[in-house]
CSV table of C-alpha atoms in Angstrom, one decimal:
chain,number,residue,atom,x,y,z
A,1,UNK,CA,270.6,165.6,206.9
A,2,UNK,CA,270.4,164.2,210.5
A,3,UNK,CA,267.0,164.7,212.1
A,4,UNK,CA,265.5,163.7,215.4
A,5,UNK,CA,261.7,163.4,215.8
A,6,UNK,CA,259.7,163.2,219.0
A,7,UNK,CA,256.1,162.0,218.7
A,8,UNK,CA,253.9,162.3,221.8
A,9,UNK,CA,250.3,162.5,222.8
A,10,UNK,CA,250.3,166.3,223.1
A,11,UNK,CA,252.7,169.2,223.2
A,12,UNK,CA,252.6,172.7,224.8
A,13,UNK,CA,253.5,175.3,222.2
A,14,UNK,CA,253.2,179.2,222.1
A,15,UNK,CA,250.2,178.7,219.9
A,16,UNK,CA,248.4,176.4,222.4
A,17,UNK,CA,248.2,172.7,223.0
A,18,UNK,CA,248.8,170.4,220.0
A,19,UNK,CA,247.3,166.9,220.3
A,20,UNK,CA,249.0,163.9,218.5
A,21,UNK,CA,252.1,166.1,218.4
A,22,UNK,CA,255.5,165.9,216.7
A,23,UNK,CA,258.6,167.9,217.3
A,24,UNK,CA,261.6,167.7,215.0
A,25,UNK,CA,265.1,169.2,215.4
A,26,UNK,CA,268.3,169.0,213.3
A,27,UNK,CA,271.8,168.0,214.1
A,28,UNK,CA,272.5,171.5,215.5
A,29,UNK,CA,269.7,171.1,218.0
A,30,UNK,CA,267.4,173.6,216.4
A,31,UNK,CA,263.7,172.9,216.1
A,32,UNK,CA,262.6,172.5,212.4
A,33,UNK,CA,259.0,171.5,213.1
A,34,UNK,CA,256.5,171.7,216.0
A,35,UNK,CA,253.0,170.7,215.3
A,36,UNK,CA,250.6,167.8,214.5
A,37,UNK,CA,252.1,164.5,213.5
A,38,UNK,CA,253.0,164.5,209.8
A,39,UNK,CA,251.9,161.5,207.8
A,40,UNK,CA,255.4,160.9,206.3
A,41,UNK,CA,257.0,160.6,209.8
A,42,UNK,CA,254.5,157.9,210.8
A,43,UNK,CA,255.5,155.9,207.7
A,44,UNK,CA,259.1,156.3,208.7
A,45,UNK,CA,258.8,155.5,212.4
A,46,UNK,CA,261.9,153.8,213.8
A,47,UNK,CA,261.7,150.3,215.2
A,48,UNK,CA,263.3,151.1,218.5
A,49,UNK,CA,260.8,149.7,221.1
A,50,UNK,CA,257.9,151.4,222.8
A,51,UNK,CA,259.8,154.6,223.6
A,52,UNK,CA,262.3,154.6,220.8
A,53,UNK,CA,266.0,154.7,221.4
A,54,UNK,CA,268.7,157.2,220.6
A,55,UNK,CA,271.0,155.8,217.9
A,56,UNK,CA,268.6,153.1,216.6
A,57,UNK,CA,268.8,152.3,212.9
A,58,UNK,CA,266.6,154.4,210.6
A,59,UNK,CA,263.2,152.9,209.7
A,60,UNK,CA,263.3,150.3,206.9
A,61,UNK,CA,260.6,149.8,204.4
A,62,UNK,CA,259.7,146.4,203.0
A,63,UNK,CA,262.3,147.1,200.2
A,64,UNK,CA,265.0,147.1,202.9
A,65,UNK,CA,266.1,150.6,201.9
A,66,UNK,CA,266.3,153.1,204.8
A,67,UNK,CA,263.5,155.7,204.6
A,68,UNK,CA,265.6,158.6,205.7
A,69,UNK,CA,269.3,158.2,206.5
A,70,UNK,CA,270.3,159.7,209.8
A,71,UNK,CA,266.7,160.1,211.2
A,72,UNK,CA,266.0,159.0,214.7
A,73,UNK,CA,262.4,158.9,215.9
A,74,UNK,CA,261.3,158.5,219.5
A,75,UNK,CA,257.8,157.2,219.9
A,76,UNK,CA,256.7,158.8,223.2
A,77,UNK,CA,253.1,157.4,223.4
A,78,UNK,CA,251.8,158.1,226.9
A,79,UNK,CA,253.9,161.2,227.2
A,80,UNK,CA,253.5,165.0,226.6
A,81,UNK,CA,256.1,167.4,225.5
A,82,UNK,CA,256.8,170.9,226.9
A,83,UNK,CA,259.7,173.3,227.0
A,84,UNK,CA,262.4,172.5,229.5
A,85,UNK,CA,262.1,174.4,232.8
A,86,UNK,CA,264.3,177.4,233.8
A,87,UNK,CA,265.4,178.0,237.4
A,88,UNK,CA,265.7,181.8,237.7
A,89,UNK,CA,267.6,181.8,241.0
A,90,UNK,CA,269.5,179.1,243.0
A,91,UNK,CA,272.7,178.3,244.8
A,92,UNK,CA,273.3,174.9,243.3
A,93,UNK,CA,276.3,173.8,245.4
A,94,UNK,CA,274.3,174.2,248.6
A,95,UNK,CA,272.7,170.8,248.0
A,96,UNK,CA,275.1,169.6,250.7
A,97,UNK,CA,273.3,171.9,253.1
A,98,UNK,CA,269.8,170.5,252.4
A,99,UNK,CA,267.7,170.6,255.6
A,100,UNK,CA,270.0,172.8,257.6
A,101,UNK,CA,268.2,175.0,260.2
A,102,UNK,CA,264.8,174.1,258.8
A,103,UNK,CA,262.7,175.8,261.4
A,104,UNK,CA,264.6,179.1,261.8
A,105,UNK,CA,263.8,182.5,260.5
A,106,UNK,CA,265.8,184.2,257.8
A,107,UNK,CA,268.6,185.8,259.7
A,108,UNK,CA,269.3,182.9,262.2
A,109,UNK,CA,269.0,180.5,259.2
A,110,UNK,CA,271.5,182.6,257.2
A,111,UNK,CA,274.0,182.6,260.1
A,112,UNK,CA,273.8,178.8,260.5
A,113,UNK,CA,274.3,178.3,256.7
A,114,UNK,CA,277.2,180.7,256.5
A,115,UNK,CA,278.9,179.0,259.4
A,116,UNK,CA,278.9,175.7,257.6
A,117,UNK,CA,279.9,177.3,254.3
A,118,UNK,CA,283.2,178.4,255.9
A,119,UNK,CA,284.2,174.7,256.0
A,120,UNK,CA,283.3,173.8,252.4
A,121,UNK,CA,286.1,172.7,250.1
A,122,UNK,CA,286.3,172.9,246.4
A,123,UNK,CA,285.5,169.2,246.2
A,124,UNK,CA,282.4,169.9,248.2
A,125,UNK,CA,281.3,172.6,245.8
A,126,UNK,CA,282.0,170.4,242.8
A,127,UNK,CA,279.9,167.5,244.1
A,128,UNK,CA,277.2,169.8,245.4
A,129,UNK,CA,276.9,171.3,241.9
A,130,UNK,CA,276.8,167.9,240.3
A,131,UNK,CA,274.2,166.7,242.7
A,132,UNK,CA,272.1,169.8,241.9
A,133,UNK,CA,272.3,169.1,238.2
A,134,UNK,CA,271.3,165.5,238.7
A,135,UNK,CA,268.2,166.7,240.6
A,136,UNK,CA,267.4,169.5,238.2
A,137,UNK,CA,267.7,167.4,235.0
A,138,UNK,CA,265.6,164.5,236.4
A,139,UNK,CA,262.9,167.0,237.4
A,140,UNK,CA,262.9,168.8,234.0
A,141,UNK,CA,265.1,171.8,234.5
A,142,UNK,CA,267.4,172.6,231.6
A,143,UNK,CA,268.8,176.0,232.6
A,144,UNK,CA,269.5,177.9,235.8
A,145,UNK,CA,270.8,181.2,237.2
A,146,UNK,CA,273.2,180.6,240.0
A,147,UNK,CA,275.1,182.6,242.6
A,148,UNK,CA,278.0,180.9,244.4
A,149,UNK,CA,281.7,180.2,243.9
A,150,UNK,CA,282.4,179.6,240.2
A,151,UNK,CA,285.6,179.0,238.3
A,152,UNK,CA,286.5,177.3,235.0
A,153,UNK,CA,286.5,173.7,236.3
A,154,UNK,CA,283.0,174.2,237.7
A,155,UNK,CA,281.7,175.8,234.6
A,156,UNK,CA,283.1,172.9,232.5
A,157,UNK,CA,281.1,170.5,234.7
A,158,UNK,CA,277.9,172.4,233.6
A,159,UNK,CA,278.9,172.2,230.0
A,160,UNK,CA,279.7,168.5,230.2
A,161,UNK,CA,276.3,167.8,231.8
A,162,UNK,CA,274.7,169.6,228.9
A,163,UNK,CA,272.9,172.3,230.9
A,164,UNK,CA,272.7,176.0,230.4
A,165,UNK,CA,273.6,178.4,233.3
A,166,UNK,CA,274.0,182.0,234.1
A,167,UNK,CA,276.8,181.8,236.7
A,168,UNK,CA,277.5,184.6,239.1
A,169,UNK,CA,280.5,184.7,241.4
A,170,UNK,CA,279.2,185.6,244.8
A,171,UNK,CA,281.1,188.5,246.5
A,172,UNK,CA,280.6,190.6,249.6
A,173,UNK,CA,283.2,193.3,249.9
A,174,UNK,CA,286.6,194.0,248.2
A,175,UNK,CA,288.6,192.4,251.0
A,176,UNK,CA,286.0,189.8,252.2
A,177,UNK,CA,286.8,186.1,251.3
A,178,UNK,CA,283.4,184.4,250.8
A,179,UNK,CA,284.4,180.8,250.8
A,180,UNK,CA,287.9,180.4,252.5
A,181,UNK,CA,288.0,176.6,252.2
A,182,UNK,CA,287.1,176.7,248.5
A,183,UNK,CA,289.1,179.6,247.2
A,184,UNK,CA,291.3,182.5,248.6
A,185,UNK,CA,289.5,185.0,246.3
A,186,UNK,CA,288.2,188.1,248.1
A,187,UNK,CA,285.5,190.3,246.6
A,188,UNK,CA,288.0,192.3,244.4
A,189,UNK,CA,289.5,189.0,243.1
A,190,UNK,CA,286.1,187.5,242.5
A,191,UNK,CA,285.3,190.6,240.4
A,192,UNK,CA,288.4,190.2,238.3
A,193,UNK,CA,287.7,186.5,237.9
A,194,UNK,CA,284.2,187.3,236.7
A,195,UNK,CA,285.6,189.4,234.0
A,196,UNK,CA,288.1,186.8,232.9
A,197,UNK,CA,285.5,184.1,232.8
A,198,UNK,CA,283.1,186.4,230.9
A,199,UNK,CA,285.7,186.8,228.3
A,200,UNK,CA,286.5,183.1,228.2
A,201,UNK,CA,282.9,182.1,227.7
A,202,UNK,CA,281.7,185.0,225.5
A,203,UNK,CA,279.3,183.6,222.9
A,204,UNK,CA,279.0,180.2,224.6
A,205,UNK,CA,275.5,178.9,224.0
A,206,UNK,CA,275.4,177.2,227.4
A,207,UNK,CA,277.1,179.7,229.7
A,208,UNK,CA,276.6,183.3,230.7
A,209,UNK,CA,278.8,184.9,233.4
A,210,UNK,CA,277.6,187.5,235.8
A,211,UNK,CA,278.8,189.6,238.7
A,212,UNK,CA,277.3,188.3,242.0
A,213,UNK,CA,277.3,191.1,244.7
A,214,UNK,CA,275.3,189.2,247.3
A,215,UNK,CA,272.9,191.9,248.6
A,216,UNK,CA,272.8,195.6,249.7
A,217,UNK,CA,273.1,194.6,253.3
A,218,UNK,CA,276.3,192.6,252.8
A,219,UNK,CA,278.0,194.8,250.1
A,220,UNK,CA,279.2,198.3,250.9
A,221,UNK,CA,278.1,201.1,248.5
A,222,UNK,CA,281.5,201.8,247.0
A,223,UNK,CA,281.8,198.1,246.1
A,224,UNK,CA,278.4,198.1,244.4
A,225,UNK,CA,279.2,201.3,242.6
A,226,UNK,CA,282.4,199.8,241.3
A,227,UNK,CA,280.7,196.7,240.1
A,228,UNK,CA,278.0,198.8,238.4
A,229,UNK,CA,280.7,200.8,236.5
A,230,UNK,CA,282.4,197.6,235.4
A,231,UNK,CA,279.1,196.0,234.3
A,232,UNK,CA,278.3,199.0,232.1
A,233,UNK,CA,281.8,199.1,230.6
A,234,UNK,CA,282.0,195.4,229.8
A,235,UNK,CA,278.3,194.4,229.3
A,236,UNK,CA,278.3,191.8,232.0
A,237,UNK,CA,275.1,191.3,233.9
A,238,UNK,CA,274.6,191.5,237.7
A,239,UNK,CA,272.8,188.9,239.8
A,240,UNK,CA,271.9,189.9,243.3
A,241,UNK,CA,269.4,189.6,246.2
A,242,UNK,CA,267.0,192.4,246.9
A,243,UNK,CA,264.4,192.9,249.6
A,244,UNK,CA,264.2,189.2,250.5
A,245,UNK,CA,263.1,189.9,254.1
A,246,UNK,CA,261.5,192.7,256.2
A,247,UNK,CA,264.6,192.7,258.4
A,248,UNK,CA,266.7,193.5,255.3
A,249,UNK,CA,264.5,196.4,254.4
A,250,UNK,CA,264.6,197.8,257.9
A,251,UNK,CA,268.4,197.5,258.0
A,252,UNK,CA,268.9,199.3,254.7
A,253,UNK,CA,266.5,202.0,255.7
A,254,UNK,CA,268.4,202.6,258.9
A,255,UNK,CA,271.8,202.6,257.2
A,256,UNK,CA,271.0,204.6,254.1
A,257,UNK,CA,267.7,206.2,254.6
A,258,UNK,CA,266.2,204.4,251.6
A,259,UNK,CA,264.6,201.1,250.7
A,260,UNK,CA,267.0,198.5,249.2
A,261,UNK,CA,266.0,199.0,245.5
A,262,UNK,CA,266.0,202.8,245.9
A,263,UNK,CA,269.4,202.6,247.6
A,264,UNK,CA,270.8,200.5,244.7
A,265,UNK,CA,269.2,202.9,242.2
A,266,UNK,CA,271.1,205.8,243.8
A,267,UNK,CA,274.3,203.8,243.1
A,268,UNK,CA,273.3,203.5,239.4
A,269,UNK,CA,272.9,199.7,239.6
A,270,UNK,CA,269.9,199.5,237.4
A,271,UNK,CA,271.6,201.2,234.5
A,272,UNK,CA,273.2,197.7,234.1
A,273,UNK,CA,271.5,194.4,233.2
A,274,UNK,CA,270.2,193.1,236.6
A,275,UNK,CA,268.6,189.9,237.7
A,276,UNK,CA,267.1,190.5,241.2
A,277,UNK,CA,266.2,187.6,243.4
A,278,UNK,CA,263.2,187.4,245.8
A,279,UNK,CA,262.0,191.0,245.8
A,280,UNK,CA,259.4,190.1,248.4
A,281,UNK,CA,259.0,193.6,249.9
A,282,UNK,CA,259.2,195.9,246.9
A,283,UNK,CA,257.3,199.2,247.1
A,284,UNK,CA,255.0,200.3,244.3
A,285,UNK,CA,257.7,202.8,243.3
A,286,UNK,CA,260.4,200.1,243.2
A,287,UNK,CA,258.2,197.9,241.0
A,288,UNK,CA,257.8,200.9,238.6
A,289,UNK,CA,261.6,201.4,238.8
A,290,UNK,CA,262.2,197.8,237.7
A,291,UNK,CA,259.6,198.1,234.9
A,292,UNK,CA,261.3,201.3,233.6
A,293,UNK,CA,264.8,199.9,233.7
A,294,UNK,CA,264.0,196.4,232.4
A,295,UNK,CA,265.3,194.8,235.6
A,296,UNK,CA,264.5,191.0,235.7
A,297,UNK,CA,263.2,189.5,238.9
A,298,UNK,CA,263.1,185.9,240.2
A,299,UNK,CA,260.0,184.8,242.1
A,300,UNK,CA,260.9,182.1,244.7
A,301,UNK,CA,257.6,181.3,246.5
A,302,UNK,CA,258.6,178.2,248.4
A,303,UNK,CA,261.8,179.5,249.8
A,304,UNK,CA,260.1,182.8,250.8
A,305,UNK,CA,257.4,180.9,252.6
A,306,UNK,CA,259.7,178.4,254.3
A,307,UNK,CA,261.9,181.1,255.7
A,308,UNK,CA,258.8,183.2,256.8
A,309,UNK,CA,259.9,186.1,254.6
A,310,UNK,CA,256.5,186.8,253.1
A,311,UNK,CA,254.8,186.7,249.7
A,312,UNK,CA,256.2,188.7,246.7
A,313,UNK,CA,253.5,190.5,244.8
A,314,UNK,CA,253.6,188.6,241.6
A,315,UNK,CA,250.2,190.0,240.3
A,316,UNK,CA,251.6,193.5,240.7
A,317,UNK,CA,254.8,192.5,238.8
A,318,UNK,CA,252.7,191.1,236.0
A,319,UNK,CA,250.5,194.2,235.8
A,320,UNK,CA,253.7,196.4,235.6
A,321,UNK,CA,255.1,194.2,232.8
A,322,UNK,CA,258.3,193.1,234.7
A,323,UNK,CA,260.6,190.5,233.3
A,324,UNK,CA,259.9,187.5,235.5
A,325,UNK,CA,261.5,184.1,236.2
A,326,UNK,CA,260.7,181.4,238.7
A,327,UNK,CA,263.3,180.1,241.0
A,328,UNK,CA,263.8,177.6,243.8
A,329,UNK,CA,266.6,179.3,245.7
A,330,UNK,CA,268.9,176.8,247.3
A,331,UNK,CA,267.8,173.5,248.8
A,332,UNK,CA,269.0,174.9,252.2
A,333,UNK,CA,265.9,177.1,252.1
A,334,UNK,CA,263.6,175.0,250.0
A,335,UNK,CA,264.8,171.3,250.2
A,336,UNK,CA,264.0,170.5,246.5
A,337,UNK,CA,264.9,171.8,243.1
A,338,UNK,CA,261.6,170.6,241.6
A,339,UNK,CA,260.3,173.6,239.7
A,340,UNK,CA,256.9,171.9,239.3
A,341,UNK,CA,256.4,172.5,243.0
A,342,UNK,CA,257.2,176.2,242.4
A,343,UNK,CA,254.8,176.4,239.4
A,344,UNK,CA,251.8,175.1,241.5
A,345,UNK,CA,252.7,177.1,244.6
A,346,UNK,CA,253.4,180.2,242.5
A,347,UNK,CA,249.9,180.0,241.1
A,348,UNK,CA,247.7,179.1,244.0
A,349,UNK,CA,249.6,181.2,246.6
A,350,UNK,CA,248.5,184.5,245.2
A,351,UNK,CA,244.9,183.2,244.7
A,352,UNK,CA,244.7,182.5,248.4
A,353,UNK,CA,246.4,185.6,249.6
A,354,UNK,CA,244.2,187.9,247.5
A,355,UNK,CA,241.1,185.7,247.6
A,356,UNK,CA,240.8,185.7,243.8
A,357,UNK,CA,241.1,182.5,241.8
A,358,UNK,CA,241.6,184.4,238.6
A,359,UNK,CA,244.4,186.6,239.7
A,360,UNK,CA,247.2,184.3,238.5
A,361,UNK,CA,246.7,181.6,235.8
A,362,UNK,CA,248.6,178.4,235.5
A,363,UNK,CA,249.3,179.2,231.9
A,364,UNK,CA,251.1,182.4,232.9
A,365,UNK,CA,253.3,180.7,235.5
A,366,UNK,CA,254.2,177.9,233.1
A,367,UNK,CA,255.3,180.7,230.6
A,368,UNK,CA,257.3,182.3,233.4
A,369,UNK,CA,259.0,179.0,234.2
A,370,UNK,CA,259.9,178.4,230.5
A,371,UNK,CA,260.0,181.1,227.8
A,372,UNK,CA,260.0,184.2,230.1
A,373,UNK,CA,262.5,182.7,232.5
A,374,UNK,CA,264.8,181.8,229.6
A,375,UNK,CA,264.7,185.4,228.4
A,376,UNK,CA,265.2,186.8,231.9
A,377,UNK,CA,268.5,184.9,232.5
A,378,UNK,CA,269.8,185.5,229.0
A,379,UNK,CA,268.9,182.5,226.8
A,380,UNK,CA,266.3,183.9,224.5
A,381,UNK,CA,266.7,181.3,221.8
A,382,UNK,CA,265.2,178.7,224.1
A,383,UNK,CA,262.1,178.4,226.3
A,384,UNK,CA,259.4,177.5,223.7
A,385,UNK,CA,258.7,174.7,221.3
A,386,UNK,CA,258.5,176.4,217.9
A,387,UNK,CA,260.6,176.3,214.7
A,388,UNK,CA,263.8,178.3,214.9
A,389,UNK,CA,264.4,177.9,218.6
A,390,UNK,CA,266.8,175.5,220.3
A,391,UNK,CA,265.4,172.2,221.3
A,392,UNK,CA,265.3,172.4,225.1
A,393,UNK,CA,262.4,170.0,225.6
A,394,UNK,CA,261.1,167.6,228.3
A,395,UNK,CA,258.8,164.6,228.0
A,396,UNK,CA,256.4,163.8,230.9
A,397,UNK,CA,254.6,160.5,231.5
A,398,UNK,CA,250.9,161.0,231.7
A,399,UNK,CA,249.8,157.4,232.3
A,400,UNK,CA,249.9,157.6,236.1
A,401,UNK,CA,247.1,158.0,238.6
A,402,UNK,CA,247.6,161.8,239.0
A,403,UNK,CA,247.1,162.2,235.3
A,404,UNK,CA,244.0,160.1,235.1
A,405,UNK,CA,241.5,160.9,233.6
A,406,UNK,CA,243.2,163.2,231.1
A,407,UNK,CA,241.4,163.1,227.8
A,408,UNK,CA,243.5,165.4,225.6
A,409,UNK,CA,241.7,164.6,222.4
A,410,UNK,CA,238.4,165.9,223.9
A,411,UNK,CA,239.9,168.6,226.0
A,412,UNK,CA,243.4,169.8,224.8
A,413,UNK,CA,243.4,172.6,227.3
A,414,UNK,CA,243.4,170.1,230.2
A,415,UNK,CA,247.1,169.7,229.5
A,416,UNK,CA,247.8,173.2,230.9
A,417,UNK,CA,245.8,172.4,234.0
A,418,UNK,CA,247.7,169.1,234.5
A,419,UNK,CA,251.1,170.7,234.1
A,420,UNK,CA,250.2,173.6,236.4
A,421,UNK,CA,248.5,171.7,239.2
A,422,UNK,CA,249.1,167.9,238.9
A,423,UNK,CA,252.5,167.2,237.3
A,424,UNK,CA,255.6,166.8,239.4
A,425,UNK,CA,259.3,166.4,238.5
A,426,UNK,CA,258.9,162.7,239.1
A,427,UNK,CA,256.8,162.5,235.9
A,428,UNK,CA,259.8,163.6,233.7
A,429,UNK,CA,261.1,160.8,231.6
A,430,UNK,CA,263.2,162.4,228.9
A,431,UNK,CA,265.2,165.6,228.7
A,432,UNK,CA,266.8,167.1,225.6
A,433,UNK,CA,268.9,170.3,225.8
A,434,UNK,CA,269.9,171.9,222.5
A,435,UNK,CA,268.8,168.6,221.0
A,436,UNK,CA,271.2,166.6,223.1
A,437,UNK,CA,269.5,163.7,224.9
A,438,UNK,CA,270.7,164.0,228.6
A,439,UNK,CA,268.0,162.0,230.4
A,440,UNK,CA,266.2,158.9,229.0
A,441,UNK,CA,263.6,156.9,230.8
A,442,UNK,CA,265.1,157.6,234.2
A,443,UNK,CA,268.7,157.2,233.2
A,444,UNK,CA,271.2,160.1,233.2
A,445,UNK,CA,273.3,160.1,230.0
A,446,UNK,CA,275.8,162.9,230.9
A,447,UNK,CA,276.2,162.4,234.7
A,448,UNK,CA,277.1,159.4,236.9
A,449,UNK,CA,274.2,159.9,239.3
A,450,UNK,CA,274.9,157.0,241.7
A,451,UNK,CA,278.5,158.0,242.1
A,452,UNK,CA,277.6,161.6,242.6
A,453,UNK,CA,275.0,160.8,245.3
A,454,UNK,CA,277.6,158.6,247.1
A,455,UNK,CA,280.2,161.3,247.1
A,456,UNK,CA,277.7,163.9,248.3
A,457,UNK,CA,276.7,161.7,251.2
A,458,UNK,CA,280.3,161.4,252.3
A,459,UNK,CA,280.8,165.2,252.0
A,460,UNK,CA,277.7,165.9,254.0
A,461,UNK,CA,278.7,163.5,256.8
A,462,UNK,CA,282.0,165.3,257.1
A,463,UNK,CA,280.3,168.7,257.4
A,464,UNK,CA,277.9,167.5,260.0
A,465,UNK,CA,280.8,166.0,262.0
A,466,UNK,CA,282.6,169.4,262.3
């Protein structure tokens, strides 16, 4: 039976930190062992160089007989293993709009971004998505929840790259065309396409399809009510923005006499499975509503801060038992897709705001960025390194200055501190998704990164010249 073994200095597991760690997974990419190094695997270590190599010959004893046919072992000395990161909310194709309107507030920024989006082509969306996947993979993200234009060719790019994604087709109103240069689909057609794609990818381990009504301030009530009915009938989730800015809350209060989440609740939206992004200005009652209905939320601290939208009350969400993920939002409102930045910010932000260093722990935010995020966006078989789960795992180099001194043998718990406060996406050296090796020692194995960056630069130049 084919088996892949990763040996590293330490590993983050649900049971705590394991030093001198070993992770094994089978040909189906399912973890068969996660714990301390087993003596038999040391004896059978492959001779593939300091970091091992995918596809090297199995270890050979002095007799010349292979120890275990089909076994590949990666010796990751100087590295630590952890679950792959999960981005709970982004707009991946907007990598082409990185740095647009950097110093504007939310509504002016949104107007500037949407003006450029009217000129995007399908090729732009394709290369923007691929560039986002290059950045996500090389910074340790293995799965993401996305809202933008989606169709079968774009979804196939995700599958080819090896990533997992919950893809939501953005829509605004039945007759509104969201991305005229990309597709002629209006909101009604995007809804129909959502249902066709959901049927096409039903049961796919890499893809979930969702409705993507943009927000209560852009979508009329009858449109939201129709999507809710369809979601309940077909079991398709909904991904939307809620209470991202104070201006949005004021606008919805003026229009409908209720706060955004209460307004959506009156339409029955939370009877369906919902992933709500941002949620910066939820009331206490709305938090209780989300807890009662099992609504998942995405905390996007860097984007919320950059746009001046405020600070979502993560500690209150935790106390209420909400289903929480951690997201970057798009690089147009963040500038990077490095979730390690979100992990650190999402931990220390609330400590400073509430003047309490114990109110949010790094261990909790790491869990949100992995296991809990995977559950929130619909991939519950991933997100943790333990037997039975799928092998979505990343290896980080801990030989650099920012990881020194890190004596894991003496202080295993220091790994959580390092991952929460010291690690960055630049430390990621290997990425496996469902056991598939997609990134090895800085090299992408499923994406042509140089060609993608070149195409993206050309596309961005064209947009800026308009």
